[in-house]
Amino acid sequence: MESPTDFGLTEMQKDIKDICRRIGLEKIVPVREHYDETQEFPHEIVKEFADAGLFQVFIPEEYGGLGGSVMDLVVAVEELCKYDAGIALALFGTGLGTLPILLCSDETQKKKYLPRIAEGALAAFGLTEAGAGSDAAGIKTTAVKDGDYYILNGTKQWITNGGEAEIYTICAMTDKTKGTRGSTFFIVEDGAEGFTYGKKENKMGIRASATRELVFQDCRVHKDNVIMGEGRGFIVAMKTLDASRPSVAAQALGIATGALEIAVKYSRERHQFGKPISANQGLLFMLSDMAIKVESARALVYRTAALMDSGMKDVSKFSAMAKCYASDVAMSVTTDAVQVLGGYGYMKEYPVEKMMRDAKITQIYEGTNQIQRDVIGKALIKEAAQGII
Ligand code: COS
């Protein structure tokens, strides 16, 4: 039977969802506990993503993709994250690493890199450093011009797909005196001289995802690999994050949906005092509140994707609202799902405790929810000043 959430999706989006569901149920569910325990990188599942054409979802047709609609990607990410938000991150973490090229690169760079990514080459986005997370302009990695090259020195921290990706988009300071106008984005490939990998992180959740330091020691990068021109790094970063936050929102939505479904099914199966626990109004109301939150998050995430696909220029506010709300919902719904499952929910026998751990990062990365609220608030004040509201 068709799920109510399929209503309004295009035939292609339904196909994408079916492919993700098949991979999720057949390939991910049987091994997700293993990857969560070991923190190994799920190479064979990433190959399944590539063979199924999922890396083409966020690439335009002229570069070997399916079109690059935000909604297509949201549908794929949501469905995969119902099963494992860490394994799926290899796919949309690549989307994040690709966005500086997609949004800000010249034609030569696009033709060189996008077809490779469409075929399954992983990408990664390198902005964060030990001392610069929310303060994106506070990075210390430097890029000093030397003829036709730039020499990069510094360390990037907590980089998704670090050590596994082939293509990295890296932000470095080309002029320390200019603040937000002093940074520049570069494309750096795995294997470049002076580019190595540092510490691998041991994380609370999304443990199947590779999170690692990137170390640059006199790494020479050709000027042809500069994205959008010197001094435009902060703008590239902001445009990228505006475009990528709906993927985190979709990840959170997928986690919440997966946890809700498990909680509802469990409540029918678990009997106490001679009846299913779903027969207790207290518990039923809890499930209802979880469902209301999930559907509200879905409405906001899908609307944001639709607005972006319709060509809306300034998407900062919607993108931040979708990420902020869906991630808060994911944290709340997974916590309640553990509660519904009681003692079993707290054990690793059921995946809801993992979902609760996985949900937490969605409130933190790609801009904490405090940063999202800051972006939303400033956008509101700007709209009022412009007489829009
Ligand atoms: N799109 C395009 N340009 C933008 C922009 C956006 N979304 N947001 C800001 N800018 C521009 C501003 O217009 C301004 O341009 P001018 O110099 O021409 O005036 C410039 O960028 C600086 O903007 P602002 O003064 O608002 O910068 P702040 O240092 O105050 O930072 C926030 C703003 C907090 C929004 C930014 O630092 C941010 O998003 N931080 C979070 C970063 C993050 O998500 N980190 C997580 C790790 S990355 S996975």
PDB file of C-alpha atoms in Angstrom, residues 79-245:
ATOM      1  CA  GLU A  79      14.619   7.228   3.382  1.00  0.00           C
ATOM      2  CA  LEU A  80      18.207   6.021   3.891  1.00  0.00           C
ATOM      3  CA  CYS A  81      18.403   7.659   7.330  1.00  0.00           C
ATOM      4  CA  LYS A  82      15.388   5.686   8.513  1.00  0.00           C
ATOM      5  CA  TYR A  83      17.785   2.737   8.504  1.00  0.00           C
ATOM      6  CA  ASP A  84      21.156   4.273   9.370  1.00  0.00           C
ATOM      7  CA  ALA A  85      22.008   7.964   9.501  1.00  0.00           C
ATOM      8  CA  GLY A  86      25.754   7.315   9.712  1.00  0.00           C
ATOM      9  CA  ILE A  87      26.010   5.043   6.680  1.00  0.00           C
ATOM     10  CA  ALA A  88      23.842   7.402   4.602  1.00  0.00           C
ATOM     11  CA  LEU A  89      26.137  10.288   5.513  1.00  0.00           C
ATOM     12  CA  ALA A  90      28.806   9.034   3.086  1.00  0.00           C
ATOM     13  CA  LEU A  91      26.329  10.005   0.353  1.00  0.00           C
ATOM     14  CA  PHE A  92      25.114  13.414   1.455  1.00  0.00           C
ATOM     15  CA  GLY A  93      28.452  14.309   3.077  1.00  0.00           C
ATOM     16  CA  THR A  94      29.653  14.001  -0.487  1.00  0.00           C
ATOM     17  CA  GLY A  95      26.808  16.318  -1.447  1.00  0.00           C
ATOM     18  CA  LEU A  96      28.148  18.859   1.054  1.00  0.00           C
ATOM     19  CA  GLY A  97      31.702  18.550  -0.290  1.00  0.00           C
ATOM     20  CA  THR A  98      30.387  18.954  -3.835  1.00  0.00           C
ATOM     21  CA  LEU A  99      28.286  22.059  -3.208  1.00  0.00           C
ATOM     22  CA  PRO A 100      31.145  24.615  -3.438  1.00  0.00           C
ATOM     23  CA  ILE A 101      31.853  23.230  -6.928  1.00  0.00           C
ATOM     24  CA  LEU A 102      28.184  22.984  -7.908  1.00  0.00           C
ATOM     25  CA  LEU A 103      27.296  26.482  -6.723  1.00  0.00           C
ATOM     26  CA  CYS A 104      30.478  28.497  -7.211  1.00  0.00           C
ATOM     27  CA  SER A 105      32.934  26.773  -9.590  1.00  0.00           C
ATOM     28  CA  ASP A 106      33.726  27.697 -13.180  1.00  0.00           C
ATOM     29  CA  GLU A 107      32.795  25.409 -16.077  1.00  0.00           C
ATOM     30  CA  THR A 108      36.252  23.800 -16.286  1.00  0.00           C
ATOM     31  CA  GLN A 109      36.157  22.734 -12.630  1.00  0.00           C
ATOM     32  CA  LYS A 110      32.584  21.479 -12.959  1.00  0.00           C
ATOM     33  CA  LYS A 111      33.427  19.375 -16.032  1.00  0.00           C
ATOM     34  CA  LYS A 112      36.506  17.988 -14.315  1.00  0.00           C
ATOM     35  CA  TYR A 113      34.968  16.962 -10.986  1.00  0.00           C
ATOM     36  CA  LEU A 114      31.178  16.588 -11.168  1.00  0.00           C
ATOM     37  CA  PRO A 115      31.064  13.562 -13.539  1.00  0.00           C
ATOM     38  CA  ARG A 116      33.512  11.732 -11.234  1.00  0.00           C
ATOM     39  CA  ILE A 117      31.324  12.445  -8.222  1.00  0.00           C
ATOM     40  CA  ALA A 118      28.188  11.361 -10.129  1.00  0.00           C
ATOM     41  CA  GLU A 119      29.885   7.985 -10.618  1.00  0.00           C
ATOM     42  CA  GLY A 120      30.577   7.583  -6.902  1.00  0.00           C
ATOM     43  CA  ALA A 121      33.838   9.379  -6.051  1.00  0.00           C
ATOM     44  CA  LEU A 122      33.381  10.652  -2.494  1.00  0.00           C
ATOM     45  CA  ALA A 123      33.840  14.317  -1.667  1.00  0.00           C
ATOM     46  CA  ALA A 124      34.318  16.194   1.624  1.00  0.00           C
ATOM     47  CA  PHE A 125      33.943  19.767   2.855  1.00  0.00           C
ATOM     48  CA  GLY A 126      36.794  21.216   4.904  1.00  0.00           C
ATOM     49  CA  LEU A 127      35.917  24.366   6.848  1.00  0.00           C
ATOM     50  CA  THR A 128      35.926  23.555  10.589  1.00  0.00           C
ATOM     51  CA  GLU A 129      39.092  23.739  12.672  1.00  0.00           C
ATOM     52  CA  ALA A 130      39.893  23.198  16.357  1.00  0.00           C
ATOM     53  CA  GLY A 131      39.333  26.890  17.074  1.00  0.00           C
ATOM     54  CA  ALA A 132      36.752  27.695  14.391  1.00  0.00           C
ATOM     55  CA  GLY A 133      33.338  25.988  14.309  1.00  0.00           C
ATOM     56  CA  SER A 134      30.478  28.466  14.619  1.00  0.00           C
ATOM     57  CA  ASP A 135      32.945  31.290  13.927  1.00  0.00           C
ATOM     58  CA  ALA A 136      33.527  30.248  10.338  1.00  0.00           C
ATOM     59  CA  ALA A 137      35.692  33.292   9.623  1.00  0.00           C
ATOM     60  CA  GLY A 138      38.084  32.409  12.468  1.00  0.00           C
ATOM     61  CA  ILE A 139      39.996  29.690  10.596  1.00  0.00           C
ATOM     62  CA  LYS A 140      43.783  29.545  10.893  1.00  0.00           C
ATOM     63  CA  THR A 141      44.724  27.384   7.888  1.00  0.00           C
ATOM     64  CA  THR A 142      46.701  29.568   5.490  1.00  0.00           C
ATOM     65  CA  ALA A 143      47.180  29.585   1.721  1.00  0.00           C
ATOM     66  CA  VAL A 144      50.135  31.644   0.514  1.00  0.00           C
ATOM     67  CA  LYS A 145      50.512  32.457  -3.180  1.00  0.00           C
ATOM     68  CA  ASP A 146      53.709  31.172  -4.824  1.00  0.00           C
ATOM     69  CA  GLY A 147      53.662  31.743  -8.589  1.00  0.00           C
ATOM     70  CA  ASP A 148      50.892  29.631 -10.116  1.00  0.00           C
ATOM     71  CA  TYR A 149      50.422  27.764  -6.836  1.00  0.00           C
ATOM     72  CA  TYR A 150      49.155  28.323  -3.303  1.00  0.00           C
ATOM     73  CA  ILE A 151      50.938  26.698  -0.355  1.00  0.00           C
ATOM     74  CA  LEU A 152      48.449  25.408   2.243  1.00  0.00           C
ATOM     75  CA  ASN A 153      49.338  24.894   5.908  1.00  0.00           C
ATOM     76  CA  GLY A 154      46.969  23.977   8.736  1.00  0.00           C
ATOM     77  CA  THR A 155      44.639  21.301  10.116  1.00  0.00           C
ATOM     78  CA  LYS A 156      40.925  20.798   9.490  1.00  0.00           C
ATOM     79  CA  GLN A 157      38.940  19.012  12.200  1.00  0.00           C
ATOM     80  CA  TRP A 158      35.879  16.696  12.300  1.00  0.00           C
ATOM     81  CA  ILE A 159      35.711  16.351   8.533  1.00  0.00           C
ATOM     82  CA  THR A 160      32.967  14.005   7.323  1.00  0.00           C
ATOM     83  CA  ASN A 161      34.330  11.495   4.763  1.00  0.00           C
ATOM     84  CA  GLY A 162      37.865  12.515   5.829  1.00  0.00           C
ATOM     85  CA  GLY A 163      40.357   9.920   4.633  1.00  0.00           C
ATOM     86  CA  GLU A 164      37.729   8.220   2.431  1.00  0.00           C
ATOM     87  CA  ALA A 165      36.980  10.999  -0.051  1.00  0.00           C
ATOM     88  CA  GLU A 166      38.894  11.596  -3.285  1.00  0.00           C
ATOM     89  CA  ILE A 167      37.918  15.251  -3.677  1.00  0.00           C
ATOM     90  CA  TYR A 168      38.087  17.905  -0.919  1.00  0.00           C
ATOM     91  CA  THR A 169      36.829  21.490  -0.927  1.00  0.00           C
ATOM     92  CA  ILE A 170      38.993  23.372   1.567  1.00  0.00           C
ATOM     93  CA  CYS A 171      38.743  26.853   3.022  1.00  0.00           C
ATOM     94  CA  ALA A 172      41.990  28.671   3.899  1.00  0.00           C
ATOM     95  CA  MET A 173      43.003  32.241   4.749  1.00  0.00           C
ATOM     96  CA  THR A 174      44.696  34.036   1.880  1.00  0.00           C
ATOM     97  CA  ASP A 175      44.697  37.364   3.741  1.00  0.00           C
ATOM     98  CA  LYS A 176      44.481  37.254   7.538  1.00  0.00           C
ATOM     99  CA  THR A 177      43.862  41.002   7.769  1.00  0.00           C
ATOM    100  CA  LYS A 178      40.561  40.900   5.865  1.00  0.00           C
ATOM    101  CA  GLY A 179      38.329  38.757   8.133  1.00  0.00           C
ATOM    102  CA  THR A 180      35.330  37.322   6.261  1.00  0.00           C
ATOM    103  CA  ARG A 181      36.803  38.669   2.996  1.00  0.00           C
ATOM    104  CA  GLY A 182      40.209  37.069   3.557  1.00  0.00           C
ATOM    105  CA  SER A 183      39.468  33.392   2.939  1.00  0.00           C
ATOM    106  CA  THR A 184      39.474  31.312  -0.235  1.00  0.00           C
ATOM    107  CA  PHE A 185      38.149  27.877  -1.217  1.00  0.00           C
ATOM    108  CA  PHE A 186      40.360  25.321  -2.985  1.00  0.00           C
ATOM    109  CA  ILE A 187      39.789  21.911  -4.523  1.00  0.00           C
ATOM    110  CA  VAL A 188      42.394  19.476  -3.193  1.00  0.00           C
ATOM    111  CA  GLU A 189      42.593  15.840  -4.232  1.00  0.00           C
ATOM    112  CA  ASP A 190      43.460  12.846  -2.106  1.00  0.00           C
ATOM    113  CA  GLY A 191      47.147  12.041  -2.629  1.00  0.00           C
ATOM    114  CA  ALA A 192      48.230  15.671  -3.168  1.00  0.00           C
ATOM    115  CA  GLU A 193      51.764  16.233  -1.866  1.00  0.00           C
ATOM    116  CA  GLY A 194      51.702  17.665   1.650  1.00  0.00           C
ATOM    117  CA  PHE A 195      48.121  16.507   2.295  1.00  0.00           C
ATOM    118  CA  THR A 196      47.679  13.732   4.876  1.00  0.00           C
ATOM    119  CA  TYR A 197      45.058  12.534   7.347  1.00  0.00           C
ATOM    120  CA  GLY A 198      45.235  12.924  11.121  1.00  0.00           C
ATOM    121  CA  LYS A 199      43.192  11.749  14.083  1.00  0.00           C
ATOM    122  CA  LYS A 200      40.112   9.575  13.516  1.00  0.00           C
ATOM    123  CA  GLU A 201      37.323  10.522  15.906  1.00  0.00           C
ATOM    124  CA  ASN A 202      35.540   8.131  18.296  1.00  0.00           C
ATOM    125  CA  LYS A 203      31.966   9.400  18.261  1.00  0.00           C
ATOM    126  CA  MET A 204      28.707   9.119  20.228  1.00  0.00           C
ATOM    127  CA  GLY A 205      26.617   8.497  17.102  1.00  0.00           C
ATOM    128  CA  ILE A 206      26.785   8.278  13.289  1.00  0.00           C
ATOM    129  CA  ARG A 207      29.688   5.925  14.005  1.00  0.00           C
ATOM    130  CA  ALA A 208      29.717   4.377  10.510  1.00  0.00           C
ATOM    131  CA  SER A 209      30.644   7.779   9.125  1.00  0.00           C
ATOM    132  CA  ALA A 210      34.342   8.639   8.753  1.00  0.00           C
ATOM    133  CA  THR A 211      35.204  11.754  10.779  1.00  0.00           C
ATOM    134  CA  ARG A 212      38.849  12.714  10.565  1.00  0.00           C
ATOM    135  CA  GLU A 213      41.420  15.491  10.595  1.00  0.00           C
ATOM    136  CA  LEU A 214      42.899  16.771   7.340  1.00  0.00           C
ATOM    137  CA  VAL A 215      46.508  17.908   7.676  1.00  0.00           C
ATOM    138  CA  PHE A 216      48.152  20.314   5.218  1.00  0.00           C
ATOM    139  CA  GLN A 217      51.936  20.752   5.421  1.00  0.00           C
ATOM    140  CA  ASP A 218      53.287  22.862   2.571  1.00  0.00           C
ATOM    141  CA  CYS A 219      50.613  21.390   0.310  1.00  0.00           C
ATOM    142  CA  ARG A 220      50.872  22.928  -3.194  1.00  0.00           C
ATOM    143  CA  VAL A 221      47.558  23.592  -4.910  1.00  0.00           C
ATOM    144  CA  HIS A 222      47.391  25.039  -8.434  1.00  0.00           C
ATOM    145  CA  LYS A 223      45.563  28.353  -8.886  1.00  0.00           C
ATOM    146  CA  ASP A 224      43.196  26.608 -11.315  1.00  0.00           C
ATOM    147  CA  ASN A 225      41.755  24.887  -8.230  1.00  0.00           C
ATOM    148  CA  VAL A 226      40.629  28.131  -6.589  1.00  0.00           C
ATOM    149  CA  ILE A 227      36.824  28.278  -6.359  1.00  0.00           C
ATOM    150  CA  MET A 228      35.169  31.600  -7.275  1.00  0.00           C
ATOM    151  CA  GLY A 229      38.303  33.708  -6.801  1.00  0.00           C
ATOM    152  CA  GLU A 230      40.545  34.802  -3.962  1.00  0.00           C
ATOM    153  CA  GLY A 231      38.779  36.303  -0.931  1.00  0.00           C
ATOM    154  CA  ARG A 232      35.390  34.729  -1.702  1.00  0.00           C
ATOM    155  CA  GLY A 233      35.762  31.812   0.720  1.00  0.00           C
ATOM    156  CA  PHE A 234      33.269  33.010   3.323  1.00  0.00           C
ATOM    157  CA  ILE A 235      30.580  33.547   0.691  1.00  0.00           C
ATOM    158  CA  VAL A 236      31.263  30.084  -0.768  1.00  0.00           C
ATOM    159  CA  ALA A 237      30.935  28.630   2.752  1.00  0.00           C
ATOM    160  CA  MET A 238      27.675  30.467   3.486  1.00  0.00           C
ATOM    161  CA  LYS A 239      26.098  29.553   0.134  1.00  0.00           C
ATOM    162  CA  THR A 240      27.167  25.946   0.653  1.00  0.00           C
ATOM    163  CA  LEU A 241      25.709  25.740   4.157  1.00  0.00           C
ATOM    164  CA  ASP A 242      22.445  27.362   3.063  1.00  0.00           C
ATOM    165  CA  ALA A 243      22.135  24.697   0.377  1.00  0.00           C
ATOM    166  CA  SER A 244      23.288  21.758   2.477  1.00  0.00           C
ATOM    167  CA  ARG A 245      21.278  22.264   5.684  1.00  0.00           C
TER     168      ARG A 245
END
